[in-house]
Short mmCIF file of C-alpha atoms in Angstrom, two decimals:
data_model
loop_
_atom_site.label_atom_id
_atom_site.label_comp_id
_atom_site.label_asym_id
_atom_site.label_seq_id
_atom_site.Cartn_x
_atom_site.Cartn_y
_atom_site.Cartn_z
CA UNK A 1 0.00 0.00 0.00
CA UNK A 2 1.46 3.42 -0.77
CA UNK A 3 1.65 6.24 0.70
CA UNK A 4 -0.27 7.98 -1.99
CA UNK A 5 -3.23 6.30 -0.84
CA UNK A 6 -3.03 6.97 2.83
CA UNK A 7 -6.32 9.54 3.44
CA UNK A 8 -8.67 8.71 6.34
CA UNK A 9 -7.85 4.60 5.26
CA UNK A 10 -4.92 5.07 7.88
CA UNK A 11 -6.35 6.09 10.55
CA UNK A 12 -5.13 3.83 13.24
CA UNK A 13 -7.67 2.06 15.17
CA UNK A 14 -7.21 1.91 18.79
CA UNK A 15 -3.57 0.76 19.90
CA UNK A 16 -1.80 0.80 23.19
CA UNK A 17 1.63 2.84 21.24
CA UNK A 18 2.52 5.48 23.54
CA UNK A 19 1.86 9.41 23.00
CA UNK A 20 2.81 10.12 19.21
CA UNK A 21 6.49 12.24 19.22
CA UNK A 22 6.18 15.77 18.45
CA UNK A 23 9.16 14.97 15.86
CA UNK A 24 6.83 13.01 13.70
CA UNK A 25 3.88 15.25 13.39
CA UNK A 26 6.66 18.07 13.04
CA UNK A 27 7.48 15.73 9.62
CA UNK A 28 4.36 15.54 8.16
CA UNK A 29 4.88 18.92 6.35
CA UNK A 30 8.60 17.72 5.17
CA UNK A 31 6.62 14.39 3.29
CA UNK A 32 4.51 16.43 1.43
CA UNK A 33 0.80 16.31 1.04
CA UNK A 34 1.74 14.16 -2.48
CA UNK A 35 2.64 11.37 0.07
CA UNK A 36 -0.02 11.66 3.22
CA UNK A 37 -2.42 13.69 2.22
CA UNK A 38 -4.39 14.86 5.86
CA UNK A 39 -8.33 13.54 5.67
CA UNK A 40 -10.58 16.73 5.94
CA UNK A 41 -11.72 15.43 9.36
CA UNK A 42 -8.35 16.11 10.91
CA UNK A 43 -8.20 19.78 9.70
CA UNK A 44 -8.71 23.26 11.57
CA UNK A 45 -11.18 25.08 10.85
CA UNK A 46 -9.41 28.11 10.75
CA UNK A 47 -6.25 27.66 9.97
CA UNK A 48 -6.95 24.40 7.49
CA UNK A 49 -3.92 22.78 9.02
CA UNK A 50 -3.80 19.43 11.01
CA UNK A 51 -4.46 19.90 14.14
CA UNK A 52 -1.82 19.87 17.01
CA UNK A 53 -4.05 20.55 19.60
CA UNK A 54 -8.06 20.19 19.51
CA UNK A 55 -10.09 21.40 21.90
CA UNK A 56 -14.12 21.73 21.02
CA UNK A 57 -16.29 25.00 22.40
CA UNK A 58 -19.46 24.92 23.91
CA UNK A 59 -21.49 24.81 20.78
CA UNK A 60 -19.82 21.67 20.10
CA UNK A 61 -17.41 22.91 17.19
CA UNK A 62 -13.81 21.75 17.10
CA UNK A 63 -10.48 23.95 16.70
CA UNK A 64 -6.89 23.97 16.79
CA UNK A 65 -6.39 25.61 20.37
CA UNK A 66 -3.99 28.10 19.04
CA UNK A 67 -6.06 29.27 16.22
CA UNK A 68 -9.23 29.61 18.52
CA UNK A 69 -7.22 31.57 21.23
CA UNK A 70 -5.91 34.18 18.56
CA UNK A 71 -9.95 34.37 17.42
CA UNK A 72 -10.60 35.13 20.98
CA UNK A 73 -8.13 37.30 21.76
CA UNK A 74 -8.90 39.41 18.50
CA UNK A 75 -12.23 40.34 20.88
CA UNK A 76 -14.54 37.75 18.62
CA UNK A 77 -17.68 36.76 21.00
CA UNK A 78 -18.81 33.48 18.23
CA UNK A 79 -18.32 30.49 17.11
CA UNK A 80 -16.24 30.81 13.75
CA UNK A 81 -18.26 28.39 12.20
CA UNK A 82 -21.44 28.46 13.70
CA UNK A 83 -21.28 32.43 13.81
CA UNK A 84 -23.49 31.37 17.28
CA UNK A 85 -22.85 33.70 20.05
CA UNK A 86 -20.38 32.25 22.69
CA UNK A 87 -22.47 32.46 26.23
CA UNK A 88 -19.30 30.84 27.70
CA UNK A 89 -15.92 31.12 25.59
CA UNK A 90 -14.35 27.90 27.39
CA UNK A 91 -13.05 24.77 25.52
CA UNK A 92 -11.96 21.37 26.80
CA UNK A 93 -9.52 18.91 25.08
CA UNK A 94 -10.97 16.96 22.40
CA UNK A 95 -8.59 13.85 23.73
CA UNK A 96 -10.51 11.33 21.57
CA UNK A 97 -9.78 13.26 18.60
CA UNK A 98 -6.24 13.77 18.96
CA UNK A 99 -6.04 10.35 19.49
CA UNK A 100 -7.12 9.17 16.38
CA UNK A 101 -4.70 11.81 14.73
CA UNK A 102 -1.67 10.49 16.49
CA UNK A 103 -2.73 7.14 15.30
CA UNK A 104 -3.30 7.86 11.80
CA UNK A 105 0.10 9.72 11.84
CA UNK A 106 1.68 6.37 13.46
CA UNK A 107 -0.12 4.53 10.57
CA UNK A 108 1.53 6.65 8.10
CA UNK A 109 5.05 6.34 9.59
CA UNK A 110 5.02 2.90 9.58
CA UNK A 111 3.55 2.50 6.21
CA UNK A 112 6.37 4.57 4.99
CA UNK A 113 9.37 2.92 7.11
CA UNK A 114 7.62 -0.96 5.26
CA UNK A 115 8.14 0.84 1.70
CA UNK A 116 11.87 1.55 3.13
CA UNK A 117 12.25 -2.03 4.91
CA UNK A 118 10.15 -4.44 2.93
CA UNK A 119 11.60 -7.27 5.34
CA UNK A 120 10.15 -5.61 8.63
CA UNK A 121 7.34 -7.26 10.26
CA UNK A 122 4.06 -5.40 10.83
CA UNK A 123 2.84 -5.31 14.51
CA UNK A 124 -0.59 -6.34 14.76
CA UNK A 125 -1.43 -2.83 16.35
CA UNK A 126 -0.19 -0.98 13.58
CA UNK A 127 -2.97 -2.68 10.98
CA UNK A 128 -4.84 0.69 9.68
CA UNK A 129 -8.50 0.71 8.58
CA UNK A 130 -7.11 -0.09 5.01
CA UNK A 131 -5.75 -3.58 6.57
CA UNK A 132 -8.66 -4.05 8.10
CA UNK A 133 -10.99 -3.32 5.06
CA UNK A 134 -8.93 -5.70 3.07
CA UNK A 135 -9.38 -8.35 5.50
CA UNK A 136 -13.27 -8.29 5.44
CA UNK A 137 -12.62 -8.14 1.86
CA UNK A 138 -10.62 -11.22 1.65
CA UNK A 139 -12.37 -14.67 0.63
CA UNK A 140 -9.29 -16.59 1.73
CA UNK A 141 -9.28 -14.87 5.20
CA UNK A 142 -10.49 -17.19 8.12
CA UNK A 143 -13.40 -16.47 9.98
CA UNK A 144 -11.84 -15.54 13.50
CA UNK A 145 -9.37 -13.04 11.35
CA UNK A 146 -12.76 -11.31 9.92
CA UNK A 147 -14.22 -11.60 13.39
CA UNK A 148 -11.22 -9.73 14.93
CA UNK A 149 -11.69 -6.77 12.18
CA UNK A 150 -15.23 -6.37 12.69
CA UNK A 151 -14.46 -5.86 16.30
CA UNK A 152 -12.55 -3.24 15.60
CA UNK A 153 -14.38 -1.83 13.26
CA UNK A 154 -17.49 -1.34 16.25
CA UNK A 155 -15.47 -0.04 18.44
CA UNK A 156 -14.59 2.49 16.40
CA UNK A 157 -17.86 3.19 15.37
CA UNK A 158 -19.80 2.80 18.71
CA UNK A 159 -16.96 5.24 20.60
CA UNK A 160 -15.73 8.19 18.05
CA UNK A 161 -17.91 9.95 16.05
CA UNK A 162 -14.93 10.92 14.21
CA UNK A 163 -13.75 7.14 13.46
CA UNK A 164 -17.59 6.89 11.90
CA UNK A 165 -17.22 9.76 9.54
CA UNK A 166 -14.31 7.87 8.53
CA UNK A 167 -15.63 4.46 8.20
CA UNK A 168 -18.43 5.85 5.91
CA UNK A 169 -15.96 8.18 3.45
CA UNK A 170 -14.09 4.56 3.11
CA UNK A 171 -16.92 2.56 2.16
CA UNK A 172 -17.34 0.34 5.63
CA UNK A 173 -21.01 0.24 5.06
CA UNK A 174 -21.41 -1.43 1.43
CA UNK A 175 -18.44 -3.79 2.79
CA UNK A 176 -20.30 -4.92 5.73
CA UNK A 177 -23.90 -5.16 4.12
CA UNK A 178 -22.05 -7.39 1.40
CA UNK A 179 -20.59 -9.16 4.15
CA UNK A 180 -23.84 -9.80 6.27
CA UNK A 181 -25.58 -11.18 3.47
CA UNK A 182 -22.99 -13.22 1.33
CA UNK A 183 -21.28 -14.81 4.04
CA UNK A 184 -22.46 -18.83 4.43
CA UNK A 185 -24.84 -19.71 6.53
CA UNK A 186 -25.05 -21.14 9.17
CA UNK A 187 -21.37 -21.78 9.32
CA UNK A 188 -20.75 -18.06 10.05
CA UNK A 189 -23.41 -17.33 12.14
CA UNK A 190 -21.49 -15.16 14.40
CA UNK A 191 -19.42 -13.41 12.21
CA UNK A 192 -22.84 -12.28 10.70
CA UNK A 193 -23.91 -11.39 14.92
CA UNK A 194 -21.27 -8.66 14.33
CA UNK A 195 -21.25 -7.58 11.20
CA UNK A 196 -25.09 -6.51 11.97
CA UNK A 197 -23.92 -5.00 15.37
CA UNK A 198 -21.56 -3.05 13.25
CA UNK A 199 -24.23 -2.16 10.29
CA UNK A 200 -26.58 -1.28 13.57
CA UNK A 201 -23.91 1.18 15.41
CA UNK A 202 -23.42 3.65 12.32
CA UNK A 203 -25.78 6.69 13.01
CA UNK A 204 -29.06 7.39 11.54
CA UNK A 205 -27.86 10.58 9.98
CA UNK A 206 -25.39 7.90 8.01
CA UNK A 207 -25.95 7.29 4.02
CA UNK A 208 -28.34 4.91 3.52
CA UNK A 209 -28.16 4.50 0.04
CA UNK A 210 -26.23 1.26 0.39
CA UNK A 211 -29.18 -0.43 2.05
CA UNK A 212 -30.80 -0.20 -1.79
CA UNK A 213 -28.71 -3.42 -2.09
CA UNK A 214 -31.79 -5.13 -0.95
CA UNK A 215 -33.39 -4.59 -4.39
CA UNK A 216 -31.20 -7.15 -5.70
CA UNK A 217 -32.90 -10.39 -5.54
CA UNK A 218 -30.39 -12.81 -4.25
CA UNK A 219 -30.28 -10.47 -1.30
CA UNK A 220 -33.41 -10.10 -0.37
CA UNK A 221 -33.41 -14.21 -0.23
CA UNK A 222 -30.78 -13.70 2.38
CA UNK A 223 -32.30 -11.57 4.25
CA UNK A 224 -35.31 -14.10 3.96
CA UNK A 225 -33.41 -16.76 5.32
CA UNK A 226 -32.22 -15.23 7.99
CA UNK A 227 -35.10 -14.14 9.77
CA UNK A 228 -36.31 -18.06 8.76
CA UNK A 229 -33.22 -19.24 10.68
CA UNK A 230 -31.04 -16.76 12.03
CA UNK A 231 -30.49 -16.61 16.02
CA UNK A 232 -32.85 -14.53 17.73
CA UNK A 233 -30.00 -12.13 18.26
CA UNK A 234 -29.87 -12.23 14.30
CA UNK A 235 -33.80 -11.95 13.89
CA UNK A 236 -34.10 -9.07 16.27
CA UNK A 237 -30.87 -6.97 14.53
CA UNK A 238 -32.49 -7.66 11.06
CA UNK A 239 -35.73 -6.30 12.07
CA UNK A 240 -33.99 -2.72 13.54
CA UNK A 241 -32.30 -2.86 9.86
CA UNK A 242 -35.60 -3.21 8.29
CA UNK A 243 -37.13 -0.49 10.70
CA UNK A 244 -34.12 1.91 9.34
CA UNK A 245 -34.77 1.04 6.17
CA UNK A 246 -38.79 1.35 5.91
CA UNK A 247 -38.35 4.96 7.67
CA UNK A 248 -35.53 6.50 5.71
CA UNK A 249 -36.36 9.08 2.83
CA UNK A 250 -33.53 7.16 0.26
CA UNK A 251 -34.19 3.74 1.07
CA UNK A 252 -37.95 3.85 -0.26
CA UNK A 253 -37.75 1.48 -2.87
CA UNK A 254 -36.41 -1.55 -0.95
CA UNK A 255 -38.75 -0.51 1.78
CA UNK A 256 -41.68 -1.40 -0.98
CA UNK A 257 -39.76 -4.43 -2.10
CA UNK A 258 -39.22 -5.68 1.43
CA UNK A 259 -42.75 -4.58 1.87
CA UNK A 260 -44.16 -6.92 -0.67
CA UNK A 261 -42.49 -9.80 0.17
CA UNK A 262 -44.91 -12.62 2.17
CA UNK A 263 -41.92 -14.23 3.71
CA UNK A 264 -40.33 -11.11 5.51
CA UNK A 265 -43.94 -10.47 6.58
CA UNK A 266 -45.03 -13.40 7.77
CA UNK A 267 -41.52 -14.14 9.98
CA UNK A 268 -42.22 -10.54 11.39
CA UNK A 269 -45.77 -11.46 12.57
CA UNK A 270 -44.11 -14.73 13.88
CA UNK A 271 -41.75 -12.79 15.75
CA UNK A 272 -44.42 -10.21 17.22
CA UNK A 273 -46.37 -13.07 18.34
CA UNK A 274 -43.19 -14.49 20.32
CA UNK A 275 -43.84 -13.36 23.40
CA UNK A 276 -41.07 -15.30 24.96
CA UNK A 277 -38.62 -12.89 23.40
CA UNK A 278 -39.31 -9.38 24.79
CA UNK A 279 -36.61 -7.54 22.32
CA UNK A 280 -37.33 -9.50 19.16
CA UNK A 281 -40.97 -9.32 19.18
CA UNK A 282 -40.45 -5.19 20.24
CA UNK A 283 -38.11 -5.24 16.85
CA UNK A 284 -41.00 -6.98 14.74
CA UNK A 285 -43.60 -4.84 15.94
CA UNK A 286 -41.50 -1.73 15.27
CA UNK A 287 -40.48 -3.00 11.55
CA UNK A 288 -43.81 -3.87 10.69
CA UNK A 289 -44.73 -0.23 11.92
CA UNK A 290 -42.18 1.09 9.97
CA UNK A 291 -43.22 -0.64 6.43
CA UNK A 292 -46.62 0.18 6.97
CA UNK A 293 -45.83 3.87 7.00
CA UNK A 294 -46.38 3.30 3.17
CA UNK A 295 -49.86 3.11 2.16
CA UNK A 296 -48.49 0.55 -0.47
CA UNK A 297 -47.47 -1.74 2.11
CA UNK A 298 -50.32 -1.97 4.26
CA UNK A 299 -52.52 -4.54 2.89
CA UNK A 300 -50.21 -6.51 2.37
CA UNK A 301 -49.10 -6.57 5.96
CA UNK A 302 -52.83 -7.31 6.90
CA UNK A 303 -53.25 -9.98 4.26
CA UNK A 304 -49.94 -11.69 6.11
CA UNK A 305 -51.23 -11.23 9.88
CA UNK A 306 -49.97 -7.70 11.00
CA UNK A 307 -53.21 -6.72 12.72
CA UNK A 308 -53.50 -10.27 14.78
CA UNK A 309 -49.81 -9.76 15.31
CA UNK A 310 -49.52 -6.48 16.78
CA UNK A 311 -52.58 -7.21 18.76
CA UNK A 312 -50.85 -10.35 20.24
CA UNK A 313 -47.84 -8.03 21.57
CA UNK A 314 -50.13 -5.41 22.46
CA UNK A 315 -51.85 -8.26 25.05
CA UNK A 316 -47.93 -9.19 26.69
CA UNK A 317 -46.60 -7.25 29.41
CA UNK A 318 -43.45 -5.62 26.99
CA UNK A 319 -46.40 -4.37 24.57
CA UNK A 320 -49.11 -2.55 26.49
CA UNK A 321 -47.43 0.34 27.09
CA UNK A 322 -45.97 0.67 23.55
CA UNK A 323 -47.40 3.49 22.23
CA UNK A 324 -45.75 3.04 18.60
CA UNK A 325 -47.61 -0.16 18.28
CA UNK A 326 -50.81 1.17 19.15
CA UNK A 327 -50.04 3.74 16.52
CA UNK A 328 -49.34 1.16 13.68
CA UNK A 329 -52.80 -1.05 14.64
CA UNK A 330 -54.75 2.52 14.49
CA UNK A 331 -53.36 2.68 10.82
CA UNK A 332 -54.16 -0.65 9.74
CA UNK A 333 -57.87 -0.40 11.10
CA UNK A 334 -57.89 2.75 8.54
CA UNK A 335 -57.53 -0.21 5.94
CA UNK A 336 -61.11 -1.90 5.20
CA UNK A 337 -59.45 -5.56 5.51
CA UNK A 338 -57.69 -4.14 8.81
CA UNK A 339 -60.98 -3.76 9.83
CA UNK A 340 -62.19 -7.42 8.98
CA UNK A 341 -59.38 -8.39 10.34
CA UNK A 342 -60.00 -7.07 14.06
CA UNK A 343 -63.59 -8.17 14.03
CA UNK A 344 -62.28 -11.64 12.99
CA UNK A 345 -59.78 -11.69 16.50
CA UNK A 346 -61.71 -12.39 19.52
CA UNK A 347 -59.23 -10.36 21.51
CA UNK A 348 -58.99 -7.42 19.49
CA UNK A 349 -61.85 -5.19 20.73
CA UNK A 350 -61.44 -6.33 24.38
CA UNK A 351 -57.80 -5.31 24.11
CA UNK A 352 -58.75 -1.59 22.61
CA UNK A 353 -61.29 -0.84 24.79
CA UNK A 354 -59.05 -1.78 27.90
CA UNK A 355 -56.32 0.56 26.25
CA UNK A 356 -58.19 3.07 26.57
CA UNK A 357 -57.91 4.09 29.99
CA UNK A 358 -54.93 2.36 31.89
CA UNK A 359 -52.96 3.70 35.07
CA UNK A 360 -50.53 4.81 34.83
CA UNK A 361 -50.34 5.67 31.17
CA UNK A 362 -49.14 8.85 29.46
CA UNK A 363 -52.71 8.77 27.41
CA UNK A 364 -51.04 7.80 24.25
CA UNK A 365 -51.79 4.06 23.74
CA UNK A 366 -55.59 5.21 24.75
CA UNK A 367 -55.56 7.54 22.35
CA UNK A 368 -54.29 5.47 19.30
CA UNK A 369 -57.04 2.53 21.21
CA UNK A 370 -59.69 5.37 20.47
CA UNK A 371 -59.40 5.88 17.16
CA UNK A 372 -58.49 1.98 16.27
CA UNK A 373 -62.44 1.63 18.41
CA UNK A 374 -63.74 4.55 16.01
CA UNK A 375 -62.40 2.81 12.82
CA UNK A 376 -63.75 -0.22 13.51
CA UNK A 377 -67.11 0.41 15.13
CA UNK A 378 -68.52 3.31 12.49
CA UNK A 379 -69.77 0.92 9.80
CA UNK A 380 -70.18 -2.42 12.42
CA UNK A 381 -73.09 -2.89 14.66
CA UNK A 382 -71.46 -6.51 15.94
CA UNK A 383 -67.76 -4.60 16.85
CA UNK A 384 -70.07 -2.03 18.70
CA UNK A 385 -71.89 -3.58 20.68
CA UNK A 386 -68.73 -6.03 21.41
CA UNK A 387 -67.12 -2.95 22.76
CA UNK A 388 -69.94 -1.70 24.71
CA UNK A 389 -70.37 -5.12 25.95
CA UNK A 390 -66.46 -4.76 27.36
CA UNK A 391 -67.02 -1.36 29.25
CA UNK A 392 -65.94 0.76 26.55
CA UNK A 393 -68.32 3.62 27.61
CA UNK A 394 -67.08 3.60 31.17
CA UNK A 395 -63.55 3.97 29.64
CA UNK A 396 -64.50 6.60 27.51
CA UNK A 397 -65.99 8.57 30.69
CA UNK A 398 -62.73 8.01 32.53
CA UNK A 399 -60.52 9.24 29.71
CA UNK A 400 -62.31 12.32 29.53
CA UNK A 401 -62.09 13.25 32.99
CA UNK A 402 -58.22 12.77 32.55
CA UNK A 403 -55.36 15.01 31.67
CA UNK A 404 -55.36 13.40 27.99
CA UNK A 405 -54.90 15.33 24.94
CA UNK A 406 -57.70 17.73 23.26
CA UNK A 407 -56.80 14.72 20.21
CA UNK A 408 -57.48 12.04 22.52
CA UNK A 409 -60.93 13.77 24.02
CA UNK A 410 -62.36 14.82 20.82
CA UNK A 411 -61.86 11.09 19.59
CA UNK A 412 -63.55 9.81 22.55
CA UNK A 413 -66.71 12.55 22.47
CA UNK A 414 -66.78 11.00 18.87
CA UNK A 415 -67.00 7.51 19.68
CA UNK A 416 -69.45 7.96 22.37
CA UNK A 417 -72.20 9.87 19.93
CA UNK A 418 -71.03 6.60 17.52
CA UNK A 419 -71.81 4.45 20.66
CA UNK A 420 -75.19 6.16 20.99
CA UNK A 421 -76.57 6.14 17.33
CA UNK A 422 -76.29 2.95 17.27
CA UNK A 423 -78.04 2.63 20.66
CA UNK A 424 -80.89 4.67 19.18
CA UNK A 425 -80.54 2.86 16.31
CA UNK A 426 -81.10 -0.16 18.18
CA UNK A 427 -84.09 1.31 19.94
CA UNK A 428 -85.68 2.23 17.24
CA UNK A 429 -85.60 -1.31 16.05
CA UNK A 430 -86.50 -2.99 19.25
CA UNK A 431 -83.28 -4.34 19.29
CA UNK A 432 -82.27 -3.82 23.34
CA UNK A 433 -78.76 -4.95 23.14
CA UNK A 434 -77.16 -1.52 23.79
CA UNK A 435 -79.69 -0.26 25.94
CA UNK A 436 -78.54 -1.61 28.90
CA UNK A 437 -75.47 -0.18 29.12
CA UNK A 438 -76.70 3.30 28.69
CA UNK A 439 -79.16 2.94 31.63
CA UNK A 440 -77.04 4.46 34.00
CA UNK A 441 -75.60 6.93 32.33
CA UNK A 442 -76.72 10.48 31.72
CA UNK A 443 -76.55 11.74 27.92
CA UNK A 444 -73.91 13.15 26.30
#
């Protein structure tokens, strides 16, 4: 590897090499930028150099200290990049920073004293993110070498934000998406464990645009087969993936793909109806959420189970306070066969109409239970009086006396004039099945 091609790919991952000598960062300007050229990451804003010694303000912007002293002692009162007004002019060390300089600086030195010495041995602390990229890139490599790169490659992502920026302008993310779903399974099961922990520990704010890889077909049957058979530690990772992927503005398309496919539906109702697995049915539910944020992908999630399945983790313990589910069964009652679908489950109505008022609750889940009730009652005398016949109007009475929302009440006033056309309906009729449970209450 030359030196020409030394950027952010050598930046050092975390070593145990003592503080970098001032001698060799002193050097870095006698190299030339035609050898190490300095990743834009690792630059002043002020001065454009490499930093020598970072320290970030209180709006959260990083500088060389001497260049942000001079701006301070010129009588500037802002941030030089934010223009924000400085309420306190203080800075601390940005040690994690000028770690990762002094490492990528170590990286270069060494590179350059191999091109001098081919014979020297490398240490295993001086491998740079290029090593490391070429091992996960390797077919020959064995699986505990890959598995000892990826580890590396999460710390570095999980602790520096810094180390992420540079993982993602070196094209980490493709590399580990390729990874997770070419590698053989189930022989690699674990090395596929990390690689997801790794996909999982970028940040949201990352580019996505990799994740369109799921439009090819032979990936999306990976994906398929391993929430079929992949661990549960597998399963649940995949479904945060899919949740990042159904509710990000340039992953659309293999949102609808994934969103179309029976088999990742039906293994995320499976999962949501797993109650013995708190985390992976959570992850289901909030995937299944997050693809039916399209309208396109909604009946389809029906036609595969979604209502019965977010009703079944809305009945465990790790459901009923889940607001976000609550949410996503309110939408799919919007859908016609949502609707058919919740009359069909015996527990469905029951379930709502105990939402609807539960201590302690922040209101939410009974608000979202409220208008899933409204959906599903306003063209169905049978869901209706089922939810009358479960104490819905007491709930409703209860809810409005709370601190709930003005949303929350005016969807309750609603469903309780709903309640009573039908009673009157049902009078006029000589039908008395609702008239009992008005009896004691005054009108409204």
């Amino acid at each position: 590897m030359s030196l020409s091609t030394i950027e952010a790919s050598e930046l050092l991952l975390w070593t145990s090499k003592p503080k970098l000598p001032c001698l060799l960062r002193l050097s870095l300007a006698e190299r030339g930028e035609t050898q190490m050229s300095i990743p834009h990451l690792f630059r002043c804003p002020i001065s454009l150099d490499l930093f020598t010694d970072p320290v970030t303000l209180s709006t959260g912007q990083t500088y060389d200290r001497p260049c942000i002293e001079r701006w301070l002692a010129d009588g500037n009162l802002t941030c030089p990049v934010t223009m924000q007004r400085l309420s306190d002019a203080s800075f601390v060390p940005n040690h994690t920073l000028r770690h990762l300089i002094d490492q990528w600086l170590i990286a270069g030195a060494a590179d350059f004293h191999c091109r001098t010495k081919p014979t020297r041995p490398v240490n295993d602390n001086e491998l740079s993110l290029a090593a490391v990229k070429q091992k996960l890139q390797s077919p020959d490599m064995a699986s505990a070498a890959k598995l000892q790169a990826l580890g590396k490659v999460r710390a570095l992502a999980v602790e520096s934000d810094i180390g992420q920026a540079c993982l993602i302008q070196l094209g980490f993310l493709p590399l580990l998406l390729q990874l997770l779903f070419r590698a053989p399974w189930p022989a690699d099961s674990e090395l596929i464990e990390v690689a997801l922990d790794c996909v999982l520990s970028f940040s949201p704010a990352s580019p996505l645009d990799s994740l369109n890889m799921l439009t090819d077909s032979s990936n999306l049957d990976s994906l398929m087969l391993l929430l079929d058979q992949g661990s549960t530690r597998i399963k649940t990772s995949l479904c945060h993936l899919l949740e990042v992927i159904a509710t990000s503005p340039a992953t659309q398309e293999p949102s609808l793909i994934v969103g179309q496919s029976p088999r990742v539906l039906q293994a995320l109702v499976f999962l949501a109806q797993d109650k013995p697995s708190g985390a992976a049915s959570e992850a289901a539910v909030r995937a299944i959420a997050g693809l039916c944020s399209s309208e396109a992908n909604r009946g389809n999630a029906i036609r595969e189970g979604a209502v019965d399945g977010i009703v079944s983790y809305l009945s465990s313990p790790a459901g009923k306070t889940d607001a976000r589910a609550s949410a996503a069964l309110e939408l799919l009652l919007g859908h016609e066969e949502g609707k058919r679908a919740a009359v069909r489950n015996p527990n469905a109505i029951p379930l709502l109409v105990k939402m609807v008022f539960e201590v302690p609750s922040d209101h939410k889940g009974g608000e979202h239970a409220v208008g899933s009730l409204l959906r599903v009652c306003c063209d169905s005398t049978p869901a209706t009086t089922q939810a009358v016949d479960a104490g819905v109007v007491m709930q409703l009475l209860l809810l409005l006396q709370s601190q709930c929302s003005s949303r929350a009440k005016a969807k309750a006033r609603a469903l309780l004039k709903l309640v009573k056309s039908m009673q009157e309906v049902a009078s006029a009729t000589s039908t008395s099945d609702l008239k009992p449970c008005f009896a004691q209450h005054k009108p409204f």
